[in-house]
Short mmCIF file of C-alpha atoms and ligand atoms in Angstrom, two decimals:
data_model
loop_
_atom_site.label_atom_id
_atom_site.label_comp_id
_atom_site.label_asym_id
_atom_site.label_seq_id
_atom_site.Cartn_x
_atom_site.Cartn_y
_atom_site.Cartn_z
CA MET F 1 -7.61 -14.44 27.02
CA SER F 2 -5.45 -12.37 29.43
CA ALA F 3 -4.55 -8.73 28.88
CA ALA F 4 -0.97 -9.82 28.09
CA ASP F 5 -2.22 -12.27 25.44
CA ASP F 6 -4.40 -9.52 24.01
CA GLU F 7 -1.42 -7.24 23.67
CA HIS F 8 0.45 -9.80 21.56
CA ALA F 9 -2.48 -11.08 19.52
CA ALA F 10 -2.12 -10.50 15.78
CA PRO F 11 -3.95 -7.29 14.90
CA ALA F 12 -7.28 -7.71 13.17
CA VAL F 13 -7.35 -6.53 9.57
CA ARG F 14 -10.67 -5.38 8.11
CA ALA F 15 -12.04 -3.10 5.42
CA MET F 16 -11.52 0.63 6.05
CA THR F 17 -14.72 2.64 6.41
CA ASP F 18 -15.49 6.36 6.60
CA ALA F 19 -15.59 6.00 10.38
CA ASP F 20 -11.86 5.13 10.35
CA VAL F 21 -10.76 8.24 8.45
CA ALA F 22 -10.04 10.41 11.52
CA ALA F 23 -7.77 7.75 13.07
CA VAL F 24 -6.12 7.01 9.74
CA LEU F 25 -5.50 10.70 9.15
CA ALA F 26 -3.85 11.10 12.56
CA LEU F 27 -1.50 8.22 11.72
CA GLU F 28 -0.92 9.56 8.21
CA ARG F 29 0.27 12.91 9.59
CA ARG F 30 2.69 11.18 11.96
CA LEU F 31 4.10 8.84 9.32
CA PHE F 32 4.24 11.13 6.30
CA PRO F 33 5.18 14.54 7.70
CA HIS F 34 6.30 15.86 4.27
CA ASP F 35 3.50 14.59 2.10
CA ALA F 36 0.51 13.48 4.17
CA TRP F 37 -2.67 12.92 2.18
CA PRO F 38 -5.41 15.38 3.05
CA GLU F 39 -8.68 14.04 4.44
CA SER F 40 -10.37 14.59 1.06
CA PHE F 41 -8.01 12.03 -0.59
CA PHE F 42 -9.04 9.29 1.82
CA ARG F 43 -12.73 10.14 1.45
CA GLU F 44 -12.45 10.20 -2.36
CA GLU F 45 -10.59 6.90 -2.37
CA LEU F 46 -13.21 5.26 -0.13
CA ALA F 47 -15.94 6.62 -2.38
CA GLU F 48 -14.29 4.70 -5.26
CA VAL F 49 -14.48 1.36 -3.42
CA ALA F 50 -18.02 0.87 -4.70
CA SER F 51 -16.73 1.11 -8.30
CA GLY F 52 -14.53 -1.92 -7.66
CA THR F 53 -11.28 -0.07 -8.45
CA ARG F 54 -10.15 0.51 -4.85
CA GLN F 55 -9.71 -1.68 -1.78
CA TYR F 56 -8.67 -0.26 1.58
CA TRP F 57 -7.94 -2.03 4.86
CA VAL F 58 -7.08 -1.04 8.42
CA ALA F 59 -5.21 -3.07 11.03
CA VAL F 60 -6.70 -2.71 14.48
CA ALA F 61 -5.05 -3.51 17.82
CA ALA F 62 -6.86 -5.37 20.59
CA ASP F 63 -7.81 -2.03 22.19
CA GLY F 64 -9.48 -0.91 18.95
CA ALA F 65 -6.73 1.53 17.92
CA VAL F 66 -5.97 1.77 14.21
CA ILE F 67 -2.28 0.81 13.91
CA GLY F 68 -1.95 0.37 10.18
CA TYR F 69 -3.66 0.79 6.84
CA ALA F 70 -3.19 -0.10 3.22
CA GLY F 71 -4.88 0.71 -0.07
CA LEU F 72 -4.88 -0.68 -3.59
CA MET F 73 -6.10 0.72 -6.88
CA CYS F 74 -6.77 -1.84 -9.57
CA VAL F 75 -7.56 -0.73 -13.09
CA LEU F 76 -6.71 -3.76 -15.18
CA PRO F 77 -4.17 -4.78 -16.21
CA LEU F 78 -2.40 -2.70 -13.52
CA ALA F 79 -2.65 -2.59 -9.77
CA ASP F 80 -1.09 0.21 -7.71
CA VAL F 81 -0.24 0.29 -4.05
CA GLN F 82 -1.86 3.58 -3.07
CA THR F 83 -0.63 3.57 0.51
CA LEU F 84 0.90 1.34 3.15
CA ALA F 85 1.56 2.41 6.71
CA VAL F 86 2.15 0.95 10.16
CA ALA F 87 2.18 2.98 13.38
CA PRO F 88 5.72 3.46 14.75
CA GLU F 89 4.89 1.54 17.93
CA ALA F 90 3.68 -1.46 15.86
CA GLN F 91 6.51 -1.52 13.31
CA GLY F 92 9.05 -4.33 13.01
CA ARG F 93 6.60 -7.12 13.89
CA GLY F 94 5.53 -8.22 10.44
CA LEU F 95 2.39 -6.11 10.05
CA GLY F 96 3.77 -4.18 7.06
CA THR F 97 4.59 -7.49 5.36
CA ARG F 98 1.12 -8.84 6.14
CA LEU F 99 -0.63 -5.76 4.72
CA LEU F 100 1.57 -5.73 1.60
CA ARG F 101 0.83 -9.41 0.94
CA LEU F 102 -2.87 -8.65 1.31
CA LEU F 103 -2.56 -5.98 -1.39
CA VAL F 104 -0.62 -8.27 -3.72
CA ASP F 105 -3.08 -11.13 -3.16
CA ALA F 106 -5.99 -8.78 -3.88
CA ALA F 107 -4.29 -7.64 -7.11
CA ALA F 108 -3.74 -11.26 -8.13
CA ALA F 109 -7.35 -12.15 -7.32
CA ARG F 110 -8.44 -9.38 -9.67
CA ARG F 111 -6.12 -10.79 -12.33
CA ALA F 112 -3.86 -7.75 -12.52
CA ASP F 113 -0.69 -8.62 -14.41
CA GLN F 114 1.57 -6.48 -12.22
CA VAL F 115 1.62 -4.38 -9.07
CA LEU F 116 3.30 -0.97 -9.13
CA LEU F 117 4.16 1.41 -6.31
CA GLU F 118 6.01 4.63 -5.64
CA VAL F 119 8.39 4.91 -2.74
CA ARG F 120 10.55 7.79 -1.62
CA SER F 121 14.20 7.37 -2.63
CA ASP F 122 15.12 8.30 0.97
CA ASN F 123 12.99 5.50 2.50
CA PRO F 124 15.33 2.48 2.54
CA GLY F 125 13.22 0.61 5.12
CA ALA F 126 10.15 0.49 2.88
CA GLN F 127 12.32 -0.28 -0.18
CA ALA F 128 13.83 -3.26 1.67
CA LEU F 129 10.36 -4.56 2.48
CA TYR F 130 9.24 -4.23 -1.15
CA ALA F 131 12.43 -5.85 -2.50
CA ARG F 132 12.01 -8.77 -0.09
CA GLU F 133 8.44 -9.21 -1.38
CA GLY F 134 9.54 -9.40 -5.01
CA PHE F 135 9.33 -5.77 -6.15
CA ALA F 136 12.15 -4.34 -8.28
CA ALA F 137 12.91 -0.69 -9.06
CA ILE F 138 12.12 0.06 -12.71
CA HIS F 139 12.22 3.85 -12.87
CA THR F 140 13.00 7.03 -10.93
CA ARG F 141 10.71 10.06 -10.98
CA PRO F 142 12.88 13.05 -10.07
CA ARG F 143 11.47 15.53 -7.51
CA TYR F 144 8.15 13.69 -7.40
CA TYR F 145 7.34 14.61 -3.80
CA PRO F 146 6.43 18.12 -2.59
CA ASP F 147 9.70 18.44 -0.61
CA GLY F 148 11.76 17.62 -3.72
CA ALA F 149 12.53 13.95 -2.95
CA ASP F 150 12.68 11.52 -5.88
CA ALA F 151 10.23 8.65 -6.23
CA LEU F 152 11.34 5.17 -7.09
CA ILE F 153 8.79 3.22 -9.11
CA MET F 154 8.85 -0.44 -8.11
CA GLN F 155 7.11 -3.30 -9.90
CA LYS F 156 6.13 -6.84 -9.03
CA PRO F 157 5.02 -8.90 -12.02
CA LEU F 158 2.16 -11.29 -11.31
CA ARG F 159 2.64 -13.19 -14.58
CA ASP F 160 5.31 -13.41 -17.26
CA LEU F 161 4.98 -9.91 -18.75
CA ASP F 162 6.85 -10.98 -21.92
CA ALA F 163 4.31 -13.68 -22.68
CA PRO F 164 1.45 -12.62 -24.98
CA THR F 165 -1.91 -12.09 -23.31
CA SER F 166 -4.90 -14.03 -24.60
CA ALA F 167 -6.12 -10.75 -26.19
CA SER F 168 -2.87 -10.19 -28.11
CA ARG F 169 -2.82 -13.86 -29.16
CA LEU F 170 -6.27 -13.39 -30.68
CA ARG F 171 -5.12 -10.37 -32.68
CA SER F 172 -2.00 -12.04 -34.10
C1 COA Y 201 7.39 0.51 5.72
C2 COA Y 201 6.47 0.00 6.83
C3 COA Y 201 5.05 -0.10 6.29
C4 COA Y 201 6.95 -1.39 7.26
O1 COA Y 201 6.06 -1.86 8.26
P1 COA Y 201 6.54 -2.90 9.38
O2 COA Y 201 5.34 -3.39 10.07
O3 COA Y 201 7.61 -2.30 10.20
O4 COA Y 201 7.14 -4.03 8.44
P2 COA Y 201 7.63 -5.49 8.85
O5 COA Y 201 7.73 -5.62 10.33
O6 COA Y 201 6.76 -6.44 8.13
O7 COA Y 201 9.08 -5.48 8.26
C5 COA Y 201 9.30 -5.89 6.96
C6 COA Y 201 10.64 -5.44 6.42
O8 COA Y 201 10.64 -4.03 6.22
C7 COA Y 201 12.01 -3.60 6.25
N1 COA Y 201 12.05 -2.51 7.20
C8 COA Y 201 10.99 -1.98 7.83
N2 COA Y 201 11.39 -0.92 8.58
C9 COA Y 201 12.71 -0.80 8.40
C10 COA Y 201 13.70 0.11 8.88
N3 COA Y 201 13.40 1.11 9.70
N4 COA Y 201 14.98 -0.06 8.48
C11 COA Y 201 15.30 -1.08 7.64
N5 COA Y 201 14.41 -1.96 7.15
C12 COA Y 201 13.14 -1.82 7.53
C13 COA Y 201 12.85 -4.79 6.60
O9 COA Y 201 13.31 -5.36 5.39
C14 COA Y 201 11.84 -5.71 7.26
O10 COA Y 201 12.19 -7.02 7.13
P3 COA Y 201 13.01 -7.77 8.30
O11 COA Y 201 12.14 -7.65 9.53
O12 COA Y 201 13.13 -9.14 7.78
O13 COA Y 201 14.29 -7.02 8.45
C15 COA Y 201 6.53 0.92 8.07
O14 COA Y 201 7.88 1.06 8.46
C16 COA Y 201 5.94 2.30 7.86
O15 COA Y 201 4.73 2.48 7.94
N6 COA Y 201 6.79 3.30 7.60
C17 COA Y 201 6.35 4.67 7.46
C18 COA Y 201 5.43 4.85 6.28
C19 COA Y 201 6.06 4.34 5.01
O16 COA Y 201 7.23 4.57 4.74
N7 COA Y 201 5.23 3.64 4.21
C20 COA Y 201 5.65 3.14 2.94
C21 COA Y 201 5.37 4.19 1.92
S1 COA Y 201 5.85 3.68 0.29
#
């Protein structure tokens, strides 16, 4: 494969490890200047992977640079998008969509009945991505972020949420 091919190859996506935290943190501080997670959050989240409630991935360019990451919390029946980020130089090429679909597929594989996420009300780009992928705004949390911005709660149902679950059918 030539260097030019390498440059345009789809980034590899693999599980995030502790060794990725420094690179992820550098990206986090660039992408979320108002509310970057501290290092301890990432380490605590990765420590929860063993419990089965968290899954984290990184996207890696051909040169080994971390250019994106995504995380999911799944405590049934809910799944939450914990984070989703793509480096500015890699944005607009479908990587955000790919990572989001990975999160939704992982939630579905765990039989979550819905996926929830919070997104800043002043982040129309991310909201457009989520809406295109079947998320709808269900609630606003005023002044949720440290700089006073509101959070929009968005939801993607993975089954008919009005239908009774097998558990509720048993009780009735
Ligand atoms: C949101 C983010 C993850 C999208 O990643 P990406 O790789 O650029 O996404 P894609 O290339 O798959 O684009 C998917 C859609 O996102 C939307 N979108 C992304 N950036 C946008 C922008 N700046 N303006 C408008 N729409 C945008 C579009 O709907 C786009 O679909 P289209 O290409 O059909 O127009 C990325 O912009 C990012 O990391 N932003 C900073 C961090 C952030 O806001 N994370 C989300 C926190 S909730």
